[in-house]
Amino acid sequence: MVNYPNKKQSFKRKKVSYSNRGMSFEALINEANEYYLTHDIAVIHKKPIPIQVVKVHYPSREGAVIKEAYYKVPSTTDYNGIYQGFYIDFEAKETRNKTSFPLKNIHHHQITHMQKVAKHGGIAFILIYFKRHDTMHLLDIAQLTYYVNRAKKGRKSITYEEICQNGYPLDEGYAPRIAYLNVVDQLIAHKKSD
């Protein structure tokens, strides 16, 4: 390569864009779970959604297309498994809302399920991704229950500030990119001290 003496070269650092990360929030969690499984750290999987297929269109042998399906039963949470002898159960949600997480984004039967998990000694929580802030947080079931009970008398959402104050931030790393079990370690330590 020849550099000409009077030609100025500008080196601009490419901006890293996380704009599509929210669309792949579950993919990042699945990637973390695969890392934990491969390195024998934990066994946590995404639960399949129980559906009943009613109509299938077969345009070709390889191209079957489901045209109509129904949920057999309401699903509980997105993920479950075991880590350090503790049953782990959690839901993953994302929001485009800048100021709060609407509680309507999580179903009553999911909250009840997580409360039962915690009652029986498991670790239950919700992972929340705020797309506009590009931040991820873990909110344990005890805190979530507090806000759900508060919603019965008034506010139907959790403010972003409340989640930052009472939840746990999840920093994006390298391997895995979402190391949520680092925060679960804190929840386990708290449970053991009780």
PDB file of C-alpha atoms in Angstrom:
ATOM      1  CA  MET A   1       0.000   0.000   0.000  1.00  0.00           C
ATOM      2  CA  VAL A   2       1.342   3.454  -0.914  1.00  0.00           C
ATOM      3  CA  ASN A   3       0.677   6.411   1.366  1.00  0.00           C
ATOM      4  CA  TYR A   4       0.750   9.781  -0.372  1.00  0.00           C
ATOM      5  CA  PRO A   5       2.398  12.512   1.708  1.00  0.00           C
ATOM      6  CA  ASN A   6      -0.308  15.187   1.451  1.00  0.00           C
ATOM      7  CA  LYS A   7      -3.327  12.913   1.741  1.00  0.00           C
ATOM      8  CA  LYS A   8      -4.837  12.990   5.190  1.00  0.00           C
ATOM      9  CA  GLN A   9      -6.354   9.780   6.358  1.00  0.00           C
ATOM     10  CA  SER A  10      -9.053   9.853   8.923  1.00  0.00           C
ATOM     11  CA  PHE A  11      -9.605   6.909  11.094  1.00  0.00           C
ATOM     12  CA  LYS A  12     -13.100   6.845  12.466  1.00  0.00           C
ATOM     13  CA  ARG A  13     -13.984   4.352  15.065  1.00  0.00           C
ATOM     14  CA  LYS A  14     -17.019   2.387  14.051  1.00  0.00           C
ATOM     15  CA  LYS A  15     -19.951   2.830  16.347  1.00  0.00           C
ATOM     16  CA  VAL A  16     -21.124  -0.366  17.955  1.00  0.00           C
ATOM     17  CA  SER A  17     -24.861  -0.653  17.595  1.00  0.00           C
ATOM     18  CA  TYR A  18     -26.956  -2.590  20.039  1.00  0.00           C
ATOM     19  CA  SER A  19     -30.183  -1.531  18.362  1.00  0.00           C
ATOM     20  CA  ASN A  20     -31.185  -5.098  17.476  1.00  0.00           C
ATOM     21  CA  ARG A  21     -30.151  -6.621  20.758  1.00  0.00           C
ATOM     22  CA  GLY A  22     -33.681  -6.392  22.145  1.00  0.00           C
ATOM     23  CA  MET A  23     -35.012  -8.489  19.309  1.00  0.00           C
ATOM     24  CA  SER A  24     -32.557 -11.167  20.319  1.00  0.00           C
ATOM     25  CA  PHE A  25     -32.868 -10.811  24.102  1.00  0.00           C
ATOM     26  CA  GLU A  26     -34.107 -14.380  24.419  1.00  0.00           C
ATOM     27  CA  ALA A  27     -31.372 -15.507  22.019  1.00  0.00           C
ATOM     28  CA  LEU A  28     -28.786 -13.963  24.360  1.00  0.00           C
ATOM     29  CA  ILE A  29     -30.344 -15.762  27.319  1.00  0.00           C
ATOM     30  CA  ASN A  30     -30.375 -19.019  25.354  1.00  0.00           C
ATOM     31  CA  GLU A  31     -26.714 -18.432  24.483  1.00  0.00           C
ATOM     32  CA  ALA A  32     -25.896 -17.913  28.171  1.00  0.00           C
ATOM     33  CA  ASN A  33     -27.777 -21.104  29.077  1.00  0.00           C
ATOM     34  CA  GLU A  34     -25.834 -23.022  26.425  1.00  0.00           C
ATOM     35  CA  TYR A  35     -22.581 -21.649  27.855  1.00  0.00           C
ATOM     36  CA  TYR A  36     -23.623 -22.676  31.389  1.00  0.00           C
ATOM     37  CA  LEU A  37     -24.554 -26.168  30.161  1.00  0.00           C
ATOM     38  CA  THR A  38     -21.392 -26.653  28.081  1.00  0.00           C
ATOM     39  CA  HIS A  39     -19.155 -25.563  30.967  1.00  0.00           C
ATOM     40  CA  ASP A  40     -21.094 -27.710  33.479  1.00  0.00           C
ATOM     41  CA  ILE A  41     -22.166 -24.675  35.526  1.00  0.00           C
ATOM     42  CA  ALA A  42     -25.956 -25.069  35.391  1.00  0.00           C
ATOM     43  CA  VAL A  43     -28.729 -26.866  33.534  1.00  0.00           C
ATOM     44  CA  ILE A  44     -31.308 -24.276  32.498  1.00  0.00           C
ATOM     45  CA  HIS A  45     -33.552 -24.569  29.441  1.00  0.00           C
ATOM     46  CA  LYS A  46     -36.281 -22.621  27.705  1.00  0.00           C
ATOM     47  CA  LYS A  47     -39.585 -24.383  28.177  1.00  0.00           C
ATOM     48  CA  PRO A  48     -41.507 -25.340  25.062  1.00  0.00           C
ATOM     49  CA  ILE A  49     -44.916 -23.740  24.610  1.00  0.00           C
ATOM     50  CA  PRO A  50     -47.675 -26.366  24.856  1.00  0.00           C
ATOM     51  CA  ILE A  51     -49.743 -26.004  21.684  1.00  0.00           C
ATOM     52  CA  GLN A  52     -52.370 -28.110  19.973  1.00  0.00           C
ATOM     53  CA  VAL A  53     -52.033 -28.070  16.190  1.00  0.00           C
ATOM     54  CA  VAL A  54     -55.428 -28.023  14.448  1.00  0.00           C
ATOM     55  CA  LYS A  55     -54.742 -27.272  10.761  1.00  0.00           C
ATOM     56  CA  VAL A  56     -51.642 -27.979   8.710  1.00  0.00           C
ATOM     57  CA  HIS A  57     -51.142 -27.085   5.058  1.00  0.00           C
ATOM     58  CA  TYR A  58     -48.846 -29.410   3.076  1.00  0.00           C
ATOM     59  CA  PRO A  59     -47.807 -27.592  -0.135  1.00  0.00           C
ATOM     60  CA  SER A  60     -44.900 -30.029  -0.426  1.00  0.00           C
ATOM     61  CA  ARG A  61     -43.453 -32.875   1.566  1.00  0.00           C
ATOM     62  CA  GLU A  62     -40.820 -30.650   3.218  1.00  0.00           C
ATOM     63  CA  GLY A  63     -42.927 -27.508   3.415  1.00  0.00           C
ATOM     64  CA  ALA A  64     -45.612 -28.214   6.015  1.00  0.00           C
ATOM     65  CA  VAL A  65     -47.102 -24.972   7.360  1.00  0.00           C
ATOM     66  CA  ILE A  66     -49.147 -24.786  10.557  1.00  0.00           C
ATOM     67  CA  LYS A  67     -52.267 -22.755   9.747  1.00  0.00           C
ATOM     68  CA  GLU A  68     -54.122 -23.000  13.049  1.00  0.00           C
ATOM     69  CA  ALA A  69     -53.010 -23.897  16.576  1.00  0.00           C
ATOM     70  CA  TYR A  70     -54.151 -23.244  20.137  1.00  0.00           C
ATOM     71  CA  TYR A  71     -52.467 -23.176  23.519  1.00  0.00           C
ATOM     72  CA  LYS A  72     -53.307 -26.394  25.375  1.00  0.00           C
ATOM     73  CA  VAL A  73     -52.794 -24.782  28.785  1.00  0.00           C
ATOM     74  CA  PRO A  74     -51.375 -21.418  29.833  1.00  0.00           C
ATOM     75  CA  SER A  75     -47.607 -21.709  30.003  1.00  0.00           C
ATOM     76  CA  THR A  76     -45.883 -20.858  33.264  1.00  0.00           C
ATOM     77  CA  THR A  77     -42.523 -19.115  32.752  1.00  0.00           C
ATOM     78  CA  ASP A  78     -39.955 -19.052  29.976  1.00  0.00           C
ATOM     79  CA  TYR A  79     -37.029 -20.822  31.669  1.00  0.00           C
ATOM     80  CA  ASN A  80     -36.317 -23.337  34.393  1.00  0.00           C
ATOM     81  CA  GLY A  81     -33.517 -25.567  35.575  1.00  0.00           C
ATOM     82  CA  ILE A  82     -31.065 -26.231  38.372  1.00  0.00           C
ATOM     83  CA  TYR A  83     -28.021 -24.335  39.639  1.00  0.00           C
ATOM     84  CA  GLN A  84     -25.954 -25.128  42.747  1.00  0.00           C
ATOM     85  CA  GLY A  85     -28.700 -27.394  44.029  1.00  0.00           C
ATOM     86  CA  PHE A  86     -31.384 -24.725  43.654  1.00  0.00           C
ATOM     87  CA  TYR A  87     -34.341 -24.887  41.316  1.00  0.00           C
ATOM     88  CA  ILE A  88     -34.273 -21.813  39.063  1.00  0.00           C
ATOM     89  CA  ASP A  89     -37.403 -20.458  37.368  1.00  0.00           C
ATOM     90  CA  PHE A  90     -37.704 -17.168  35.510  1.00  0.00           C
ATOM     91  CA  GLU A  91     -39.479 -15.132  32.892  1.00  0.00           C
ATOM     92  CA  ALA A  92     -37.800 -12.853  30.314  1.00  0.00           C
ATOM     93  CA  LYS A  93     -39.535  -9.659  29.196  1.00  0.00           C
ATOM     94  CA  GLU A  94     -38.595  -6.599  27.231  1.00  0.00           C
ATOM     95  CA  THR A  95     -40.194  -3.205  26.907  1.00  0.00           C
ATOM     96  CA  ARG A  96     -39.902  -0.227  24.588  1.00  0.00           C
ATOM     97  CA  ASN A  97     -41.307   1.958  27.348  1.00  0.00           C
ATOM     98  CA  LYS A  98     -38.682   4.431  28.559  1.00  0.00           C
ATOM     99  CA  THR A  99     -40.087   5.297  31.969  1.00  0.00           C
ATOM    100  CA  SER A 100     -41.590   2.076  33.322  1.00  0.00           C
ATOM    101  CA  PHE A 101     -42.282  -1.627  32.964  1.00  0.00           C
ATOM    102  CA  PRO A 102     -46.054  -2.214  32.628  1.00  0.00           C
ATOM    103  CA  LEU A 103     -47.210  -5.047  34.867  1.00  0.00           C
ATOM    104  CA  LYS A 104     -49.690  -6.118  32.178  1.00  0.00           C
ATOM    105  CA  ASN A 105     -46.625  -7.522  30.351  1.00  0.00           C
ATOM    106  CA  ILE A 106     -46.507 -10.403  32.821  1.00  0.00           C
ATOM    107  CA  HIS A 107     -49.504 -12.655  33.397  1.00  0.00           C
ATOM    108  CA  HIS A 108     -51.061 -13.355  36.775  1.00  0.00           C
ATOM    109  CA  HIS A 109     -50.578 -17.132  36.445  1.00  0.00           C
ATOM    110  CA  GLN A 110     -46.845 -16.579  35.803  1.00  0.00           C
ATOM    111  CA  ILE A 111     -46.502 -14.479  38.961  1.00  0.00           C
ATOM    112  CA  THR A 112     -48.431 -17.070  40.981  1.00  0.00           C
ATOM    113  CA  HIS A 113     -46.190 -19.816  39.600  1.00  0.00           C
ATOM    114  CA  MET A 114     -42.999 -17.945  40.570  1.00  0.00           C
ATOM    115  CA  GLN A 115     -44.396 -17.217  44.046  1.00  0.00           C
ATOM    116  CA  LYS A 116     -45.011 -20.952  44.542  1.00  0.00           C
ATOM    117  CA  VAL A 117     -41.478 -21.746  43.348  1.00  0.00           C
ATOM    118  CA  ALA A 118     -40.040 -19.298  45.906  1.00  0.00           C
ATOM    119  CA  LYS A 119     -42.327 -20.647  48.647  1.00  0.00           C
ATOM    120  CA  HIS A 120     -40.881 -24.121  48.084  1.00  0.00           C
ATOM    121  CA  GLY A 121     -37.258 -22.971  48.232  1.00  0.00           C
ATOM    122  CA  GLY A 122     -36.561 -22.220  44.578  1.00  0.00           C
ATOM    123  CA  ILE A 123     -35.129 -19.071  43.058  1.00  0.00           C
ATOM    124  CA  ALA A 124     -37.642 -17.148  40.920  1.00  0.00           C
ATOM    125  CA  PHE A 125     -37.192 -13.856  39.118  1.00  0.00           C
ATOM    126  CA  ILE A 126     -37.845 -11.848  35.988  1.00  0.00           C
ATOM    127  CA  LEU A 127     -35.241 -10.540  33.545  1.00  0.00           C
ATOM    128  CA  ILE A 128     -36.268  -7.209  32.019  1.00  0.00           C
ATOM    129  CA  TYR A 129     -34.683  -5.542  29.015  1.00  0.00           C
ATOM    130  CA  PHE A 130     -35.371  -1.824  28.514  1.00  0.00           C
ATOM    131  CA  LYS A 131     -34.803  -1.268  24.800  1.00  0.00           C
ATOM    132  CA  ARG A 132     -34.675   2.525  24.963  1.00  0.00           C
ATOM    133  CA  HIS A 133     -32.115   2.537  27.775  1.00  0.00           C
ATOM    134  CA  ASP A 134     -30.343  -0.557  26.435  1.00  0.00           C
ATOM    135  CA  THR A 135     -30.186  -1.941  29.976  1.00  0.00           C
ATOM    136  CA  MET A 136     -31.031  -5.314  31.478  1.00  0.00           C
ATOM    137  CA  HIS A 137     -32.157  -5.970  35.033  1.00  0.00           C
ATOM    138  CA  LEU A 138     -33.033  -8.902  37.254  1.00  0.00           C
ATOM    139  CA  LEU A 139     -35.964  -8.412  39.624  1.00  0.00           C
ATOM    140  CA  ASP A 140     -36.560 -11.210  42.105  1.00  0.00           C
ATOM    141  CA  ILE A 141     -40.041 -12.488  42.858  1.00  0.00           C
ATOM    142  CA  ALA A 142     -40.203 -10.809  46.286  1.00  0.00           C
ATOM    143  CA  GLN A 143     -39.753  -7.372  44.713  1.00  0.00           C
ATOM    144  CA  LEU A 144     -42.088  -8.201  41.832  1.00  0.00           C
ATOM    145  CA  THR A 145     -44.753  -9.329  44.329  1.00  0.00           C
ATOM    146  CA  TYR A 146     -44.437  -6.007  46.166  1.00  0.00           C
ATOM    147  CA  TYR A 147     -45.174  -4.085  42.947  1.00  0.00           C
ATOM    148  CA  VAL A 148     -48.009  -6.436  41.966  1.00  0.00           C
ATOM    149  CA  ASN A 149     -49.639  -5.861  45.383  1.00  0.00           C
ATOM    150  CA  ARG A 150     -49.126  -2.108  45.004  1.00  0.00           C
ATOM    151  CA  ALA A 151     -50.893  -2.267  41.622  1.00  0.00           C
ATOM    152  CA  LYS A 152     -54.068  -3.480  43.340  1.00  0.00           C
ATOM    153  CA  LYS A 153     -54.358  -0.033  44.953  1.00  0.00           C
ATOM    154  CA  GLY A 154     -52.906   2.171  42.249  1.00  0.00           C
ATOM    155  CA  ARG A 155     -49.891   2.293  39.938  1.00  0.00           C
ATOM    156  CA  LYS A 156     -49.991  -0.493  37.315  1.00  0.00           C
ATOM    157  CA  SER A 157     -46.304  -0.377  36.417  1.00  0.00           C
ATOM    158  CA  ILE A 158     -42.827  -0.363  37.930  1.00  0.00           C
ATOM    159  CA  THR A 159     -40.852   2.789  37.196  1.00  0.00           C
ATOM    160  CA  TYR A 160     -37.462   2.489  35.560  1.00  0.00           C
ATOM    161  CA  GLU A 161     -35.933   4.194  38.613  1.00  0.00           C
ATOM    162  CA  GLU A 162     -37.536   1.622  40.956  1.00  0.00           C
ATOM    163  CA  ILE A 163     -36.121  -1.231  38.900  1.00  0.00           C
ATOM    164  CA  CYS A 164     -32.680   0.400  38.901  1.00  0.00           C
ATOM    165  CA  GLN A 165     -32.930   0.889  42.678  1.00  0.00           C
ATOM    166  CA  ASN A 166     -34.448  -2.432  43.739  1.00  0.00           C
ATOM    167  CA  GLY A 167     -33.406  -4.763  40.944  1.00  0.00           C
ATOM    168  CA  TYR A 168     -29.993  -6.008  39.928  1.00  0.00           C
ATOM    169  CA  PRO A 169     -28.302  -4.627  36.813  1.00  0.00           C
ATOM    170  CA  LEU A 170     -27.071  -7.166  34.279  1.00  0.00           C
ATOM    171  CA  ASP A 171     -23.944  -6.070  32.494  1.00  0.00           C
ATOM    172  CA  GLU A 172     -23.165  -7.409  29.074  1.00  0.00           C
ATOM    173  CA  GLY A 173     -19.924  -9.356  29.034  1.00  0.00           C
ATOM    174  CA  TYR A 174     -18.039 -11.716  26.809  1.00  0.00           C
ATOM    175  CA  ALA A 175     -18.686 -15.306  27.842  1.00  0.00           C
ATOM    176  CA  PRO A 176     -21.566 -15.466  28.405  1.00  0.00           C
ATOM    177  CA  ARG A 177     -22.822 -12.107  27.181  1.00  0.00           C
ATOM    178  CA  ILE A 178     -25.577 -12.066  29.813  1.00  0.00           C
ATOM    179  CA  ALA A 179     -24.039 -13.554  32.957  1.00  0.00           C
ATOM    180  CA  TYR A 180     -27.268 -13.544  34.957  1.00  0.00           C
ATOM    181  CA  LEU A 181     -26.057 -16.355  37.236  1.00  0.00           C
ATOM    182  CA  ASN A 182     -23.637 -13.857  38.828  1.00  0.00           C
ATOM    183  CA  VAL A 183     -26.714 -12.128  40.241  1.00  0.00           C
ATOM    184  CA  VAL A 184     -28.366 -15.456  41.096  1.00  0.00           C
ATOM    185  CA  ASP A 185     -25.269 -16.144  43.247  1.00  0.00           C
ATOM    186  CA  GLN A 186     -26.256 -13.089  45.303  1.00  0.00           C
ATOM    187  CA  LEU A 187     -29.853 -14.339  45.619  1.00  0.00           C
ATOM    188  CA  ILE A 188     -28.573 -17.755  46.776  1.00  0.00           C
ATOM    189  CA  ALA A 189     -26.212 -16.151  49.311  1.00  0.00           C
ATOM    190  CA  HIS A 190     -29.137 -14.105  50.657  1.00  0.00           C
ATOM    191  CA  LYS A 191     -31.336 -17.227  50.853  1.00  0.00           C
ATOM    192  CA  LYS A 192     -28.624 -19.161  52.723  1.00  0.00           C
ATOM    193  CA  SER A 193     -28.190 -16.323  55.248  1.00  0.00           C
ATOM    194  CA  ASP A 194     -31.935 -16.305  56.108  1.00  0.00           C
TER     195      ASP A 194
END
